[in-house]
PDB file of C-alpha atoms in Angstrom:
ATOM      1  CA  ILE A   1     174.165 126.746  61.783  1.00  0.00           C
ATOM      2  CA  LEU A   2     171.918 127.614  58.831  1.00  0.00           C
ATOM      3  CA  SER A   3     170.686 131.139  58.521  1.00  0.00           C
ATOM      4  CA  PHE A   4     167.635 132.175  56.527  1.00  0.00           C
ATOM      5  CA  GLN A   5     166.807 135.492  54.911  1.00  0.00           C
ATOM      6  CA  VAL A   6     163.303 136.735  54.226  1.00  0.00           C
ATOM      7  CA  VAL A   7     163.195 138.570  50.893  1.00  0.00           C
ATOM      8  CA  GLY A   8     159.852 139.722  49.493  1.00  0.00           C
ATOM      9  CA  GLY A   9     157.895 137.321  51.678  1.00  0.00           C
ATOM     10  CA  LYS A  10     159.969 134.297  50.566  1.00  0.00           C
ATOM     11  CA  VAL A  11     162.499 132.456  52.637  1.00  0.00           C
ATOM     12  CA  LYS A  12     165.890 132.363  50.961  1.00  0.00           C
ATOM     13  CA  LYS A  13     168.473 129.779  51.881  1.00  0.00           C
ATOM     14  CA  PRO A  14     172.101 130.813  51.769  1.00  0.00           C
ATOM     15  CA  GLY A  15     173.115 127.839  49.541  1.00  0.00           C
ATOM     16  CA  LYS A  16     173.486 128.436  45.801  1.00  0.00           C
ATOM     17  CA  ARG A  17     171.304 125.873  44.105  1.00  0.00           C
ATOM     18  CA  GLY A  18     169.781 125.934  40.652  1.00  0.00           C
ATOM     19  CA  ARG A  19     170.842 128.093  37.755  1.00  0.00           C
ATOM     20  CA  LYS A  20     172.931 131.102  38.373  1.00  0.00           C
ATOM     21  CA  PRO A  21     171.412 134.239  36.931  1.00  0.00           C
ATOM     22  CA  ALA A  22     173.522 134.684  33.827  1.00  0.00           C
ATOM     23  CA  LYS A  23     174.235 138.216  32.815  1.00  0.00           C
ATOM     24  CA  ILE A  24     172.247 138.231  29.585  1.00  0.00           C
ATOM     25  CA  ASP A  25     172.917 141.047  27.231  1.00  0.00           C
ATOM     26  CA  LEU A  26     169.873 143.325  27.414  1.00  0.00           C
ATOM     27  CA  LYS A  27     170.001 144.119  23.692  1.00  0.00           C
ATOM     28  CA  ALA A  28     169.998 140.421  22.754  1.00  0.00           C
ATOM     29  CA  LYS A  29     167.083 139.774  25.101  1.00  0.00           C
ATOM     30  CA  LEU A  30     165.075 142.630  23.573  1.00  0.00           C
ATOM     31  CA  GLU A  31     165.836 141.389  20.050  1.00  0.00           C
ATOM     32  CA  ARG A  32     164.657 137.866  20.926  1.00  0.00           C
ATOM     33  CA  SER A  33     161.487 139.358  22.366  1.00  0.00           C
ATOM     34  CA  ARG A  34     160.884 141.388  19.196  1.00  0.00           C
ATOM     35  CA  GLN A  35     161.492 138.323  17.010  1.00  0.00           C
ATOM     36  CA  SER A  36     159.077 136.275  19.092  1.00  0.00           C
ATOM     37  CA  ALA A  37     156.442 139.009  18.783  1.00  0.00           C
ATOM     38  CA  ARG A  38     156.909 139.125  14.979  1.00  0.00           C
ATOM     39  CA  GLU A  39     156.470 135.361  14.744  1.00  0.00           C
ATOM     40  CA  CYS A  40     153.382 135.506  16.964  1.00  0.00           C
ATOM     41  CA  ARG A  41     151.801 138.190  14.761  1.00  0.00           C
ATOM     42  CA  ALA A  42     152.589 136.165  11.620  1.00  0.00           C
ATOM     43  CA  ARG A  43     150.965 133.044  13.111  1.00  0.00           C
ATOM     44  CA  LYS A  44     147.940 135.079  14.155  1.00  0.00           C
ATOM     45  CA  LYS A  45     147.611 136.546  10.647  1.00  0.00           C
ATOM     46  CA  LEU A  46     147.757 133.067   9.059  1.00  0.00           C
ATOM     47  CA  ARG A  47     145.192 131.734  11.515  1.00  0.00           C
ATOM     48  CA  TYR A  48     142.780 134.578  10.731  1.00  0.00           C
ATOM     49  CA  GLN A  49     143.256 134.075   6.967  1.00  0.00           C
ATOM     50  CA  TYR A  50     142.494 130.368   7.353  1.00  0.00           C
ATOM     51  CA  LEU A  51     139.368 131.081   9.414  1.00  0.00           C
ATOM     52  CA  GLU A  52     138.130 133.713   6.931  1.00  0.00           C
ATOM     53  CA  GLU A  53     138.538 131.241   4.043  1.00  0.00           C
ATOM     54  CA  LEU A  54     136.707 128.597   6.055  1.00  0.00           C
ATOM     55  CA  VAL A  55     133.826 130.962   6.793  1.00  0.00           C
ATOM     56  CA  SER A  56     133.506 132.026   3.151  1.00  0.00           C
ATOM     57  CA  SER A  57     133.507 128.412   1.916  1.00  0.00           C
ATOM     58  CA  ARG A  58     130.822 127.519   4.476  1.00  0.00           C
ATOM     59  CA  GLU A  59     128.744 130.537   3.391  1.00  0.00           C
ATOM     60  CA  ARG A  60     128.978 129.419  -0.256  1.00  0.00           C
ATOM     61  CA  ALA A  61     127.874 125.914   0.745  1.00  0.00           C
ATOM     62  CA  ILE A  62     124.936 127.344   2.690  1.00  0.00           C
ATOM     63  CA  CYS A  63     123.837 129.423  -0.326  1.00  0.00           C
ATOM     64  CA  ALA A  64     124.019 126.385  -2.602  1.00  0.00           C
ATOM     65  CA  LEU A  65     121.976 124.305  -0.154  1.00  0.00           C
ATOM     66  CA  ARG A  66     119.363 127.049   0.180  1.00  0.00           C
ATOM     67  CA  GLU A  67     119.015 127.199  -3.612  1.00  0.00           C
ATOM     68  CA  GLU A  68     118.635 123.419  -3.739  1.00  0.00           C
ATOM     69  CA  LEU A  69     116.022 123.521  -0.970  1.00  0.00           C
ATOM     70  CA  GLU A  70     114.081 126.228  -2.817  1.00  0.00           C
ATOM     71  CA  MET A  71     114.153 124.125  -5.987  1.00  0.00           C
ATOM     72  CA  TYR A  72     112.742 121.114  -4.078  1.00  0.00           C
ATOM     73  CA  LYS A  73     110.023 123.304  -2.538  1.00  0.00           C
ATOM     74  CA  GLN A  74     108.996 124.483  -6.013  1.00  0.00           C
ATOM     75  CA  TRP A  75     108.928 120.896  -7.266  1.00  0.00           C
ATOM     76  CA  CYS A  76     106.701 119.884  -4.333  1.00  0.00           C
ATOM     77  CA  MET A  77     104.337 122.809  -4.957  1.00  0.00           C
ATOM     78  CA  ALA A  78     104.122 121.849  -8.648  1.00  0.00           C
ATOM     79  CA  MET A  79     103.386 118.211  -7.781  1.00  0.00           C
ATOM     80  CA  ASP A  80     100.700 119.327  -5.294  1.00  0.00           C
ATOM     81  CA  GLN A  81      99.020 121.062  -8.231  1.00  0.00           C
ATOM     82  CA  GLY A  82      99.183 117.858 -10.255  1.00  0.00           C
ATOM     83  CA  LYS A  83     102.095 118.885 -12.480  1.00  0.00           C
ATOM     84  CA  ILE A  84     105.264 116.866 -12.820  1.00  0.00           C
ATOM     85  CA  PRO A  85     108.336 119.096 -13.246  1.00  0.00           C
ATOM     86  CA  SER A  86     110.409 118.397 -16.326  1.00  0.00           C
ATOM     87  CA  GLU A  87     113.504 117.828 -14.172  1.00  0.00           C
ATOM     88  CA  ILE A  88     111.803 114.966 -12.340  1.00  0.00           C
ATOM     89  CA  LYS A  89     110.622 113.489 -15.638  1.00  0.00           C
ATOM     90  CA  ALA A  90     114.189 113.633 -16.911  1.00  0.00           C
ATOM     91  CA  LEU A  91     115.431 111.952 -13.724  1.00  0.00           C
ATOM     92  CA  LEU A  92     112.818 109.210 -13.991  1.00  0.00           C
ATOM     93  CA  THR A  93     113.441 108.551 -17.673  1.00  0.00           C
ATOM     94  CA  GLY A  94     117.199 108.660 -17.033  1.00  0.00           C
ATOM     95  CA  GLU A  95     116.806 106.044 -14.298  1.00  0.00           C
ATOM     96  CA  GLU A  96     114.617 103.894 -16.519  1.00  0.00           C
ATOM     97  CA  GLN A  97     117.133 104.140 -19.338  1.00  0.00           C
ATOM     98  CA  GLY A  98     119.909 103.323 -16.885  1.00  0.00           C
ATOM     99  CA  LYS A  99     118.026 100.245 -15.658  1.00  0.00           C
ATOM    100  CA  ALA A 100     117.326  99.176 -19.230  1.00  0.00           C
ATOM    101  CA  GLN A 101     121.000  99.532 -20.104  1.00  0.00           C
ATOM    102  CA  GLN A 102     121.983  97.526 -17.025  1.00  0.00           C
ATOM    103  CA  ASN A 103     119.511  94.785 -17.959  1.00  0.00           C
ATOM    104  CA  THR A 104     120.796  94.594 -21.547  1.00  0.00           C
ATOM    105  CA  THR A 105     124.371  94.517 -20.268  1.00  0.00           C
ATOM    106  CA  LYS A 106     123.507  91.712 -17.843  1.00  0.00           C
ATOM    107  CA  LEU A 107     121.760  89.780 -20.604  1.00  0.00           C
ATOM    108  CA  ALA A 108     124.686  90.250 -22.955  1.00  0.00           C
ATOM    109  CA  LYS A 109     127.125  89.029 -20.309  1.00  0.00           C
ATOM    110  CA  ALA A 110     124.896  86.067 -19.504  1.00  0.00           C
ATOM    111  CA  GLY A 111     124.712  85.235 -23.206  1.00  0.00           C
ATOM    112  CA  LYS A 112     128.499  85.366 -23.520  1.00  0.00           C
ATOM    113  CA  THR A 113     129.015  83.079 -20.542  1.00  0.00           C
ATOM    114  CA  GLU A 114     126.440  80.615 -21.930  1.00  0.00           C
ATOM    115  CA  ALA A 115     128.136  80.712 -25.329  1.00  0.00           C
ATOM    116  CA  ASN A 116     131.536  80.148 -23.747  1.00  0.00           C
ATOM    117  CA  SER A 117     130.305  77.274 -21.605  1.00  0.00           C
ATOM    118  CA  SER A 118     128.626  75.500 -24.558  1.00  0.00           C
ATOM    119  CA  ASN A 119     131.838  75.616 -26.633  1.00  0.00           C
ATOM    120  CA  PRO A 120     134.342  73.228 -25.029  1.00  0.00           C
TER     121      PRO A 120
END
């Protein structure tokens, strides 16, 4: 006949199943706990350092974007007054020079291929 014991609101069976409670040295258990806590604090410290670096890099990016936005606002205000900012002129002339260089390069390449094809 099976007999049951009620311990702390749980029914205990008399059979010995599962792991036996090993007699763990209390000092070793405390040392493992301390080591685990040290590792946890180290991980937490690294995580906070990473997040602080991330926040500071994002703040720098925001400042740079705000400066760029302010520059564009000033350019727009100048153009509304009929003035063309020198930076925009430089960009436009730089693009025109770039296009001219591309065209001359294309023409030079076309000329070389024509010269090569005419000489058998």
